[in-house]
């Protein structure tokens, strides 16, 4: 049996993106030595770094720790663990990911790192890489989507037609509203999502 969450030690390191937006890194270690160097895990939009440690018996973090990696999980501006802020994928590519890579390398003393990136974290991280902003990242494992997203027709309808209407009533829409309401608008959005998904 390998590492389990009970054996993890986690340290949260708040830091700032290049545009001063608040971000955080979660450094996860285990009793096993991390001889292979740092690996950065980047979540998608509307979730958080803990996406990589779901409540299952064996997670990606466990596997990486057992294999000797130094695990760092990023909460970038799309994280529900951070205050809501208007953002674009370009903002994350230009400001969040380069700052996170620099911080991990400074903390570890390593010259390079690997990255496992998911969903819109993958898209924005890959944008940063192809723009030449992440020269210290020598391997990127991209999951779910990268540089060519295919948007289904119903999703396009919601983005183009419903988002502008909702924008008249609220400055943002939070995936966390599925778990807790923040007023009438959030309850209405939650009800609409439940009725159509």
mmCIF file with all atom_site columns, C-alpha atoms in Angstrom:
data_model
loop_
_atom_site.group_PDB
_atom_site.id
_atom_site.type_symbol
_atom_site.label_atom_id
_atom_site.label_alt_id
_atom_site.label_comp_id
_atom_site.label_asym_id
_atom_site.label_entity_id
_atom_site.label_seq_id
_atom_site.pdbx_PDB_ins_code
_atom_site.Cartn_x
_atom_site.Cartn_y
_atom_site.Cartn_z
_atom_site.occupancy
_atom_site.B_iso_or_equiv
_atom_site.pdbx_formal_charge
_atom_site.auth_seq_id
_atom_site.auth_comp_id
_atom_site.auth_asym_id
_atom_site.auth_atom_id
_atom_site.pdbx_PDB_model_num
ATOM 1   C CA . UNK A 1 1   ? 0.000   0.000  0.000   1.00 0.00 ? 1   UNK A CA 1
ATOM 2   C CA . UNK A 1 2   ? 1.330   3.429  -0.907  1.00 0.00 ? 2   UNK A CA 1
ATOM 3   C CA . UNK A 1 3   ? 0.955   6.850  0.584   1.00 0.00 ? 3   UNK A CA 1
ATOM 4   C CA . UNK A 1 4   ? -2.479  7.948  1.785   1.00 0.00 ? 4   UNK A CA 1
ATOM 5   C CA . UNK A 1 5   ? -3.852  11.384 2.602   1.00 0.00 ? 5   UNK A CA 1
ATOM 6   C CA . UNK A 1 6   ? -3.357  10.667 6.303   1.00 0.00 ? 6   UNK A CA 1
ATOM 7   C CA . UNK A 1 7   ? 0.395   10.698 5.663   1.00 0.00 ? 7   UNK A CA 1
ATOM 8   C CA . UNK A 1 8   ? 0.403   13.987 3.749   1.00 0.00 ? 8   UNK A CA 1
ATOM 9   C CA . UNK A 1 9   ? 1.822   17.134 5.255   1.00 0.00 ? 9   UNK A CA 1
ATOM 10  C CA . UNK A 1 10  ? 0.437   20.243 3.576   1.00 0.00 ? 10  UNK A CA 1
ATOM 11  C CA . UNK A 1 11  ? 1.732   23.790 3.780   1.00 0.00 ? 11  UNK A CA 1
ATOM 12  C CA . UNK A 1 12  ? -0.173  26.648 2.140   1.00 0.00 ? 12  UNK A CA 1
ATOM 13  C CA . UNK A 1 13  ? 1.986   29.426 0.724   1.00 0.00 ? 13  UNK A CA 1
ATOM 14  C CA . UNK A 1 14  ? 0.068   32.575 -0.238  1.00 0.00 ? 14  UNK A CA 1
ATOM 15  C CA . UNK A 1 15  ? 1.780   34.658 -2.927  1.00 0.00 ? 15  UNK A CA 1
ATOM 16  C CA . UNK A 1 16  ? 0.954   37.202 -5.624  1.00 0.00 ? 16  UNK A CA 1
ATOM 17  C CA . UNK A 1 17  ? 0.574   36.891 -9.365  1.00 0.00 ? 17  UNK A CA 1
ATOM 18  C CA . UNK A 1 18  ? 2.534   39.261 -11.575 1.00 0.00 ? 18  UNK A CA 1
ATOM 19  C CA . UNK A 1 19  ? -0.458  41.649 -11.509 1.00 0.00 ? 19  UNK A CA 1
ATOM 20  C CA . UNK A 1 20  ? -0.685  41.367 -7.682  1.00 0.00 ? 20  UNK A CA 1
ATOM 21  C CA . UNK A 1 21  ? -3.751  39.096 -7.657  1.00 0.00 ? 21  UNK A CA 1
ATOM 22  C CA . UNK A 1 22  ? -3.760  36.770 -4.620  1.00 0.00 ? 22  UNK A CA 1
ATOM 23  C CA . UNK A 1 23  ? -2.856  33.134 -5.310  1.00 0.00 ? 23  UNK A CA 1
ATOM 24  C CA . UNK A 1 24  ? -1.691  30.212 -3.210  1.00 0.00 ? 24  UNK A CA 1
ATOM 25  C CA . UNK A 1 25  ? 0.397   27.093 -3.510  1.00 0.00 ? 25  UNK A CA 1
ATOM 26  C CA . UNK A 1 26  ? -0.243  23.949 -1.480  1.00 0.00 ? 26  UNK A CA 1
ATOM 27  C CA . UNK A 1 27  ? 3.024   22.082 -0.928  1.00 0.00 ? 27  UNK A CA 1
ATOM 28  C CA . UNK A 1 28  ? 2.262   18.429 -0.202  1.00 0.00 ? 28  UNK A CA 1
ATOM 29  C CA . UNK A 1 29  ? 4.912   16.124 1.237   1.00 0.00 ? 29  UNK A CA 1
ATOM 30  C CA . UNK A 1 30  ? 4.990   12.614 2.665   1.00 0.00 ? 30  UNK A CA 1
ATOM 31  C CA . UNK A 1 31  ? 7.492   10.646 4.763   1.00 0.00 ? 31  UNK A CA 1
ATOM 32  C CA . UNK A 1 32  ? 9.099   9.397  1.529   1.00 0.00 ? 32  UNK A CA 1
ATOM 33  C CA . UNK A 1 33  ? 11.939  11.506 0.081   1.00 0.00 ? 33  UNK A CA 1
ATOM 34  C CA . UNK A 1 34  ? 11.152  13.644 -2.976  1.00 0.00 ? 34  UNK A CA 1
ATOM 35  C CA . UNK A 1 35  ? 14.182  12.917 -5.142  1.00 0.00 ? 35  UNK A CA 1
ATOM 36  C CA . UNK A 1 36  ? 12.670  13.571 -8.584  1.00 0.00 ? 36  UNK A CA 1
ATOM 37  C CA . UNK A 1 37  ? 12.095  17.302 -8.284  1.00 0.00 ? 37  UNK A CA 1
ATOM 38  C CA . UNK A 1 38  ? 9.014   19.516 -8.261  1.00 0.00 ? 38  UNK A CA 1
ATOM 39  C CA . UNK A 1 39  ? 5.766   18.881 -10.110 1.00 0.00 ? 39  UNK A CA 1
ATOM 40  C CA . UNK A 1 40  ? 3.096   21.583 -10.284 1.00 0.00 ? 40  UNK A CA 1
ATOM 41  C CA . UNK A 1 41  ? -0.589  20.561 -10.411 1.00 0.00 ? 41  UNK A CA 1
ATOM 42  C CA . UNK A 1 42  ? -2.941  23.145 -11.935 1.00 0.00 ? 42  UNK A CA 1
ATOM 43  C CA . UNK A 1 43  ? -6.737  22.801 -11.587 1.00 0.00 ? 43  UNK A CA 1
ATOM 44  C CA . UNK A 1 44  ? -9.460  23.958 -13.958 1.00 0.00 ? 44  UNK A CA 1
ATOM 45  C CA . UNK A 1 45  ? -11.868 26.882 -13.665 1.00 0.00 ? 45  UNK A CA 1
ATOM 46  C CA . UNK A 1 46  ? -14.407 26.957 -10.860 1.00 0.00 ? 46  UNK A CA 1
ATOM 47  C CA . UNK A 1 47  ? -12.728 24.338 -8.689  1.00 0.00 ? 47  UNK A CA 1
ATOM 48  C CA . UNK A 1 48  ? -9.589  24.410 -6.518  1.00 0.00 ? 48  UNK A CA 1
ATOM 49  C CA . UNK A 1 49  ? -6.229  22.769 -5.970  1.00 0.00 ? 49  UNK A CA 1
ATOM 50  C CA . UNK A 1 50  ? -7.807  20.074 -3.787  1.00 0.00 ? 50  UNK A CA 1
ATOM 51  C CA . UNK A 1 51  ? -9.327  18.682 -7.007  1.00 0.00 ? 51  UNK A CA 1
ATOM 52  C CA . UNK A 1 52  ? -6.196  16.538 -7.140  1.00 0.00 ? 52  UNK A CA 1
ATOM 53  C CA . UNK A 1 53  ? -6.911  15.029 -3.683  1.00 0.00 ? 53  UNK A CA 1
ATOM 54  C CA . UNK A 1 54  ? -10.534 13.869 -3.861  1.00 0.00 ? 54  UNK A CA 1
ATOM 55  C CA . UNK A 1 55  ? -11.919 11.651 -1.092  1.00 0.00 ? 55  UNK A CA 1
ATOM 56  C CA . UNK A 1 56  ? -10.921 8.359  -2.699  1.00 0.00 ? 56  UNK A CA 1
ATOM 57  C CA . UNK A 1 57  ? -8.486  5.724  -1.485  1.00 0.00 ? 57  UNK A CA 1
ATOM 58  C CA . UNK A 1 58  ? -5.690  6.635  -3.925  1.00 0.00 ? 58  UNK A CA 1
ATOM 59  C CA . UNK A 1 59  ? -5.153  9.992  -5.643  1.00 0.00 ? 59  UNK A CA 1
ATOM 60  C CA . UNK A 1 60  ? -2.808  11.456 -8.221  1.00 0.00 ? 60  UNK A CA 1
ATOM 61  C CA . UNK A 1 61  ? -1.016  13.216 -5.368  1.00 0.00 ? 61  UNK A CA 1
ATOM 62  C CA . UNK A 1 62  ? -0.446  9.870  -3.608  1.00 0.00 ? 62  UNK A CA 1
ATOM 63  C CA . UNK A 1 63  ? 0.963   8.312  -6.775  1.00 0.00 ? 63  UNK A CA 1
ATOM 64  C CA . UNK A 1 64  ? 3.306   11.250 -7.392  1.00 0.00 ? 64  UNK A CA 1
ATOM 65  C CA . UNK A 1 65  ? 4.539   11.255 -3.791  1.00 0.00 ? 65  UNK A CA 1
ATOM 66  C CA . UNK A 1 66  ? 5.161   7.497  -3.883  1.00 0.00 ? 66  UNK A CA 1
ATOM 67  C CA . UNK A 1 67  ? 7.119   7.923  -7.103  1.00 0.00 ? 67  UNK A CA 1
ATOM 68  C CA . UNK A 1 68  ? 9.435   10.489 -5.488  1.00 0.00 ? 68  UNK A CA 1
ATOM 69  C CA . UNK A 1 69  ? 8.005   13.786 -6.759  1.00 0.00 ? 69  UNK A CA 1
ATOM 70  C CA . UNK A 1 70  ? 7.871   17.060 -4.805  1.00 0.00 ? 70  UNK A CA 1
ATOM 71  C CA . UNK A 1 71  ? 4.181   17.998 -5.198  1.00 0.00 ? 71  UNK A CA 1
ATOM 72  C CA . UNK A 1 72  ? 2.923   21.573 -5.460  1.00 0.00 ? 72  UNK A CA 1
ATOM 73  C CA . UNK A 1 73  ? -0.767  22.357 -6.129  1.00 0.00 ? 73  UNK A CA 1
ATOM 74  C CA . UNK A 1 74  ? -1.692  25.812 -7.437  1.00 0.00 ? 74  UNK A CA 1
ATOM 75  C CA . UNK A 1 75  ? -4.795  27.827 -6.582  1.00 0.00 ? 75  UNK A CA 1
ATOM 76  C CA . UNK A 1 76  ? -4.868  30.319 -9.467  1.00 0.00 ? 76  UNK A CA 1
ATOM 77  C CA . UNK A 1 77  ? -7.375  33.140 -9.952  1.00 0.00 ? 77  UNK A CA 1
ATOM 78  C CA . UNK A 1 78  ? -10.159 30.741 -11.066 1.00 0.00 ? 78  UNK A CA 1
ATOM 79  C CA . UNK A 1 79  ? -10.048 28.885 -7.721  1.00 0.00 ? 79  UNK A CA 1
ATOM 80  C CA . UNK A 1 80  ? -13.116 28.856 -5.485  1.00 0.00 ? 80  UNK A CA 1
ATOM 81  C CA . UNK A 1 81  ? -10.690 29.062 -2.542  1.00 0.00 ? 81  UNK A CA 1
ATOM 82  C CA . UNK A 1 82  ? -9.784  32.634 -3.559  1.00 0.00 ? 82  UNK A CA 1
ATOM 83  C CA . UNK A 1 83  ? -11.941 35.779 -3.618  1.00 0.00 ? 83  UNK A CA 1
ATOM 84  C CA . UNK A 1 84  ? -13.985 36.064 -6.843  1.00 0.00 ? 84  UNK A CA 1
ATOM 85  C CA . UNK A 1 85  ? -12.371 38.268 -9.478  1.00 0.00 ? 85  UNK A CA 1
ATOM 86  C CA . UNK A 1 86  ? -13.032 38.997 -13.144 1.00 0.00 ? 86  UNK A CA 1
ATOM 87  C CA . UNK A 1 87  ? -10.416 37.161 -15.197 1.00 0.00 ? 87  UNK A CA 1
ATOM 88  C CA . UNK A 1 88  ? -9.534  35.812 -18.610 1.00 0.00 ? 88  UNK A CA 1
ATOM 89  C CA . UNK A 1 89  ? -7.397  32.877 -19.680 1.00 0.00 ? 89  UNK A CA 1
ATOM 90  C CA . UNK A 1 90  ? -4.872  35.440 -20.915 1.00 0.00 ? 90  UNK A CA 1
ATOM 91  C CA . UNK A 1 91  ? -4.695  36.955 -17.399 1.00 0.00 ? 91  UNK A CA 1
ATOM 92  C CA . UNK A 1 92  ? -3.852  33.567 -15.923 1.00 0.00 ? 92  UNK A CA 1
ATOM 93  C CA . UNK A 1 93  ? -1.348  32.808 -18.688 1.00 0.00 ? 93  UNK A CA 1
ATOM 94  C CA . UNK A 1 94  ? 0.482   36.114 -18.332 1.00 0.00 ? 94  UNK A CA 1
ATOM 95  C CA . UNK A 1 95  ? 0.323   36.580 -14.569 1.00 0.00 ? 95  UNK A CA 1
ATOM 96  C CA . UNK A 1 96  ? -0.547  33.458 -12.556 1.00 0.00 ? 96  UNK A CA 1
ATOM 97  C CA . UNK A 1 97  ? 1.343   30.558 -14.070 1.00 0.00 ? 97  UNK A CA 1
ATOM 98  C CA . UNK A 1 98  ? 4.712   32.305 -14.551 1.00 0.00 ? 98  UNK A CA 1
ATOM 99  C CA . UNK A 1 99  ? 4.567   33.586 -10.958 1.00 0.00 ? 99  UNK A CA 1
ATOM 100 C CA . UNK A 1 100 ? 3.696   30.110 -9.650  1.00 0.00 ? 100 UNK A CA 1
ATOM 101 C CA . UNK A 1 101 ? 6.550   28.454 -11.535 1.00 0.00 ? 101 UNK A CA 1
ATOM 102 C CA . UNK A 1 102 ? 8.984   31.106 -10.290 1.00 0.00 ? 102 UNK A CA 1
ATOM 103 C CA . UNK A 1 103 ? 7.782   30.649 -6.702  1.00 0.00 ? 103 UNK A CA 1
ATOM 104 C CA . UNK A 1 104 ? 8.077   26.842 -6.766  1.00 0.00 ? 104 UNK A CA 1
ATOM 105 C CA . UNK A 1 105 ? 11.578  27.039 -8.239  1.00 0.00 ? 105 UNK A CA 1
ATOM 106 C CA . UNK A 1 106 ? 12.615  29.622 -5.640  1.00 0.00 ? 106 UNK A CA 1
ATOM 107 C CA . UNK A 1 107 ? 11.217  27.483 -2.805  1.00 0.00 ? 107 UNK A CA 1
ATOM 108 C CA . UNK A 1 108 ? 12.835  24.262 -4.045  1.00 0.00 ? 108 UNK A CA 1
ATOM 109 C CA . UNK A 1 109 ? 16.079  25.524 -5.565  1.00 0.00 ? 109 UNK A CA 1
ATOM 110 C CA . UNK A 1 110 ? 15.320  23.463 -8.681  1.00 0.00 ? 110 UNK A CA 1
ATOM 111 C CA . UNK A 1 111 ? 16.079  24.775 -12.160 1.00 0.00 ? 111 UNK A CA 1
ATOM 112 C CA . UNK A 1 112 ? 13.091  23.138 -13.868 1.00 0.00 ? 112 UNK A CA 1
ATOM 113 C CA . UNK A 1 113 ? 9.777   21.562 -12.996 1.00 0.00 ? 113 UNK A CA 1
ATOM 114 C CA . UNK A 1 114 ? 7.115   19.333 -14.512 1.00 0.00 ? 114 UNK A CA 1
ATOM 115 C CA . UNK A 1 115 ? 3.423   20.250 -14.678 1.00 0.00 ? 115 UNK A CA 1
ATOM 116 C CA . UNK A 1 116 ? 0.137   18.341 -14.751 1.00 0.00 ? 116 UNK A CA 1
ATOM 117 C CA . UNK A 1 117 ? -2.561  20.751 -15.884 1.00 0.00 ? 117 UNK A CA 1
ATOM 118 C CA . UNK A 1 118 ? -6.328  20.242 -16.118 1.00 0.00 ? 118 UNK A CA 1
ATOM 119 C CA . UNK A 1 119 ? -9.194  21.826 -18.077 1.00 0.00 ? 119 UNK A CA 1
ATOM 120 C CA . UNK A 1 120 ? -9.017  25.641 -18.285 1.00 0.00 ? 120 UNK A CA 1
ATOM 121 C CA . UNK A 1 121 ? -5.904  25.522 -16.116 1.00 0.00 ? 121 UNK A CA 1
ATOM 122 C CA . UNK A 1 122 ? -4.486  23.452 -18.957 1.00 0.00 ? 122 UNK A CA 1
ATOM 123 C CA . UNK A 1 123 ? -5.598  25.954 -21.584 1.00 0.00 ? 123 UNK A CA 1
ATOM 124 C CA . UNK A 1 124 ? -4.143  28.965 -19.768 1.00 0.00 ? 124 UNK A CA 1
ATOM 125 C CA . UNK A 1 125 ? -0.940  27.118 -18.781 1.00 0.00 ? 125 UNK A CA 1
ATOM 126 C CA . UNK A 1 126 ? -0.418  25.962 -22.371 1.00 0.00 ? 126 UNK A CA 1
ATOM 127 C CA . UNK A 1 127 ? -1.023  29.531 -23.575 1.00 0.00 ? 127 UNK A CA 1
ATOM 128 C CA . UNK A 1 128 ? 1.740   30.691 -21.218 1.00 0.00 ? 128 UNK A CA 1
ATOM 129 C CA . UNK A 1 129 ? 4.064   27.951 -22.452 1.00 0.00 ? 129 UNK A CA 1
ATOM 130 C CA . UNK A 1 130 ? 3.588   28.672 -26.162 1.00 0.00 ? 130 UNK A CA 1
ATOM 131 C CA . UNK A 1 131 ? 4.042   32.391 -25.448 1.00 0.00 ? 131 UNK A CA 1
ATOM 132 C CA . UNK A 1 132 ? 7.482   31.564 -24.020 1.00 0.00 ? 132 UNK A CA 1
ATOM 133 C CA . UNK A 1 133 ? 6.568   32.554 -20.453 1.00 0.00 ? 133 UNK A CA 1
ATOM 134 C CA . UNK A 1 134 ? 7.427   29.172 -18.886 1.00 0.00 ? 134 UNK A CA 1
ATOM 135 C CA . UNK A 1 135 ? 10.919  28.225 -20.103 1.00 0.00 ? 135 UNK A CA 1
ATOM 136 C CA . UNK A 1 136 ? 11.663  26.437 -16.808 1.00 0.00 ? 136 UNK A CA 1
ATOM 137 C CA . UNK A 1 137 ? 8.837   23.920 -17.381 1.00 0.00 ? 137 UNK A CA 1
ATOM 138 C CA . UNK A 1 138 ? 10.312  20.971 -19.262 1.00 0.00 ? 138 UNK A CA 1
ATOM 139 C CA . UNK A 1 139 ? 7.281   18.622 -19.288 1.00 0.00 ? 139 UNK A CA 1
ATOM 140 C CA . UNK A 1 140 ? 3.574   19.481 -19.446 1.00 0.00 ? 140 UNK A CA 1
ATOM 141 C CA . UNK A 1 141 ? 0.888   16.806 -19.129 1.00 0.00 ? 141 UNK A CA 1
ATOM 142 C CA . UNK A 1 142 ? -2.292  18.453 -20.409 1.00 0.00 ? 142 UNK A CA 1
ATOM 143 C CA . UNK A 1 143 ? -5.671  16.947 -19.488 1.00 0.00 ? 143 UNK A CA 1
ATOM 144 C CA . UNK A 1 144 ? -9.197  17.568 -20.847 1.00 0.00 ? 144 UNK A CA 1
ATOM 145 C CA . UNK A 1 145 ? -8.435  20.535 -23.146 1.00 0.00 ? 145 UNK A CA 1
ATOM 146 C CA . UNK A 1 146 ? -5.485  22.523 -24.346 1.00 0.00 ? 146 UNK A CA 1
ATOM 147 C CA . UNK A 1 147 ? -5.274  25.009 -27.210 1.00 0.00 ? 147 UNK A CA 1
ATOM 148 C CA . UNK A 1 148 ? -8.296  23.955 -29.273 1.00 0.00 ? 148 UNK A CA 1
ATOM 149 C CA . UNK A 1 149 ? -11.445 23.830 -27.135 1.00 0.00 ? 149 UNK A CA 1
ATOM 150 C CA . UNK A 1 150 ? -14.627 22.590 -28.782 1.00 0.00 ? 150 UNK A CA 1
ATOM 151 C CA . UNK A 1 151 ? -17.599 24.391 -27.250 1.00 0.00 ? 151 UNK A CA 1
ATOM 152 C CA . UNK A 1 152 ? -20.915 22.484 -27.497 1.00 0.00 ? 152 UNK A CA 1
ATOM 153 C CA . UNK A 1 153 ? -23.881 24.389 -28.950 1.00 0.00 ? 153 UNK A CA 1
ATOM 154 C CA . UNK A 1 154 ? -25.802 24.568 -25.646 1.00 0.00 ? 154 UNK A CA 1
ATOM 155 C CA . UNK A 1 155 ? -22.719 25.888 -23.838 1.00 0.00 ? 155 UNK A CA 1
ATOM 156 C CA . UNK A 1 156 ? -22.200 28.490 -26.562 1.00 0.00 ? 156 UNK A CA 1
ATOM 157 C CA . UNK A 1 157 ? -25.861 29.539 -26.150 1.00 0.00 ? 157 UNK A CA 1
ATOM 158 C CA . UNK A 1 158 ? -25.379 29.973 -22.390 1.00 0.00 ? 158 UNK A CA 1
ATOM 159 C CA . UNK A 1 159 ? -22.194 31.993 -22.877 1.00 0.00 ? 159 UNK A CA 1
ATOM 160 C CA . UNK A 1 160 ? -23.537 34.219 -25.637 1.00 0.00 ? 160 UNK A CA 1
ATOM 161 C CA . UNK A 1 161 ? -27.166 34.668 -24.538 1.00 0.00 ? 161 UNK A CA 1
ATOM 162 C CA . UNK A 1 162 ? -27.584 33.920 -20.833 1.00 0.00 ? 162 UNK A CA 1
ATOM 163 C CA . UNK A 1 163 ? -24.332 35.311 -19.405 1.00 0.00 ? 163 UNK A CA 1
ATOM 164 C CA . UNK A 1 164 ? -25.055 38.896 -20.584 1.00 0.00 ? 164 UNK A CA 1
ATOM 165 C CA . UNK A 1 165 ? -28.521 38.753 -19.004 1.00 0.00 ? 165 UNK A CA 1
ATOM 166 C CA . UNK A 1 166 ? -27.136 37.439 -15.711 1.00 0.00 ? 166 UNK A CA 1
ATOM 167 C CA . UNK A 1 167 ? -24.438 40.113 -15.852 1.00 0.00 ? 167 UNK A CA 1
ATOM 168 C CA . UNK A 1 168 ? -27.133 42.726 -15.235 1.00 0.00 ? 168 UNK A CA 1
ATOM 169 C CA . UNK A 1 169 ? -27.868 41.171 -11.846 1.00 0.00 ? 169 UNK A CA 1
ATOM 170 C CA . UNK A 1 170 ? -24.520 39.905 -10.561 1.00 0.00 ? 170 UNK A CA 1
ATOM 171 C CA . UNK A 1 171 ? -20.850 40.745 -11.198 1.00 0.00 ? 171 UNK A CA 1
ATOM 172 C CA . UNK A 1 172 ? -19.894 37.055 -11.232 1.00 0.00 ? 172 UNK A CA 1
ATOM 173 C CA . UNK A 1 173 ? -21.265 33.516 -11.264 1.00 0.00 ? 173 UNK A CA 1
ATOM 174 C CA . UNK A 1 174 ? -19.746 31.060 -8.814  1.00 0.00 ? 174 UNK A CA 1
ATOM 175 C CA . UNK A 1 175 ? -19.718 27.252 -9.087  1.00 0.00 ? 175 UNK A CA 1
ATOM 176 C CA . UNK A 1 176 ? -19.826 27.281 -5.281  1.00 0.00 ? 176 UNK A CA 1
ATOM 177 C CA . UNK A 1 177 ? -23.468 28.373 -5.541  1.00 0.00 ? 177 UNK A CA 1
ATOM 178 C CA . UNK A 1 178 ? -24.261 24.713 -6.144  1.00 0.00 ? 178 UNK A CA 1
ATOM 179 C CA . UNK A 1 179 ? -23.425 24.123 -2.475  1.00 0.00 ? 179 UNK A CA 1
ATOM 180 C CA . UNK A 1 180 ? -24.418 27.403 -0.814  1.00 0.00 ? 180 UNK A CA 1
ATOM 181 C CA . UNK A 1 181 ? -26.523 30.405 -1.788  1.00 0.00 ? 181 UNK A CA 1
ATOM 182 C CA . UNK A 1 182 ? -25.488 34.023 -1.598  1.00 0.00 ? 182 UNK A CA 1
ATOM 183 C CA . UNK A 1 183 ? -28.922 35.541 -2.207  1.00 0.00 ? 183 UNK A CA 1
ATOM 184 C CA . UNK A 1 184 ? -31.759 35.462 -4.717  1.00 0.00 ? 184 UNK A CA 1
ATOM 185 C CA . UNK A 1 185 ? -29.617 35.557 -7.868  1.00 0.00 ? 185 UNK A CA 1
ATOM 186 C CA . UNK A 1 186 ? -27.504 32.609 -6.765  1.00 0.00 ? 186 UNK A CA 1
ATOM 187 C CA . UNK A 1 187 ? -30.630 30.611 -5.878  1.00 0.00 ? 187 UNK A CA 1
ATOM 188 C CA . UNK A 1 188 ? -32.178 31.364 -9.273  1.00 0.00 ? 188 UNK A CA 1
ATOM 189 C CA . UNK A 1 189 ? -28.985 30.366 -11.108 1.00 0.00 ? 189 UNK A CA 1
ATOM 190 C CA . UNK A 1 190 ? -28.703 27.175 -9.070  1.00 0.00 ? 190 UNK A CA 1
ATOM 191 C CA . UNK A 1 191 ? -32.326 26.290 -9.859  1.00 0.00 ? 191 UNK A CA 1
ATOM 192 C CA . UNK A 1 192 ? -31.813 26.940 -13.581 1.00 0.00 ? 192 UNK A CA 1
ATOM 193 C CA . UNK A 1 193 ? -28.681 24.784 -13.657 1.00 0.00 ? 193 UNK A CA 1
ATOM 194 C CA . UNK A 1 194 ? -30.397 21.930 -11.814 1.00 0.00 ? 194 UNK A CA 1
ATOM 195 C CA . UNK A 1 195 ? -33.367 22.103 -14.183 1.00 0.00 ? 195 UNK A CA 1
ATOM 196 C CA . UNK A 1 196 ? -31.229 21.982 -17.339 1.00 0.00 ? 196 UNK A CA 1
ATOM 197 C CA . UNK A 1 197 ? -28.348 19.637 -16.462 1.00 0.00 ? 197 UNK A CA 1
#
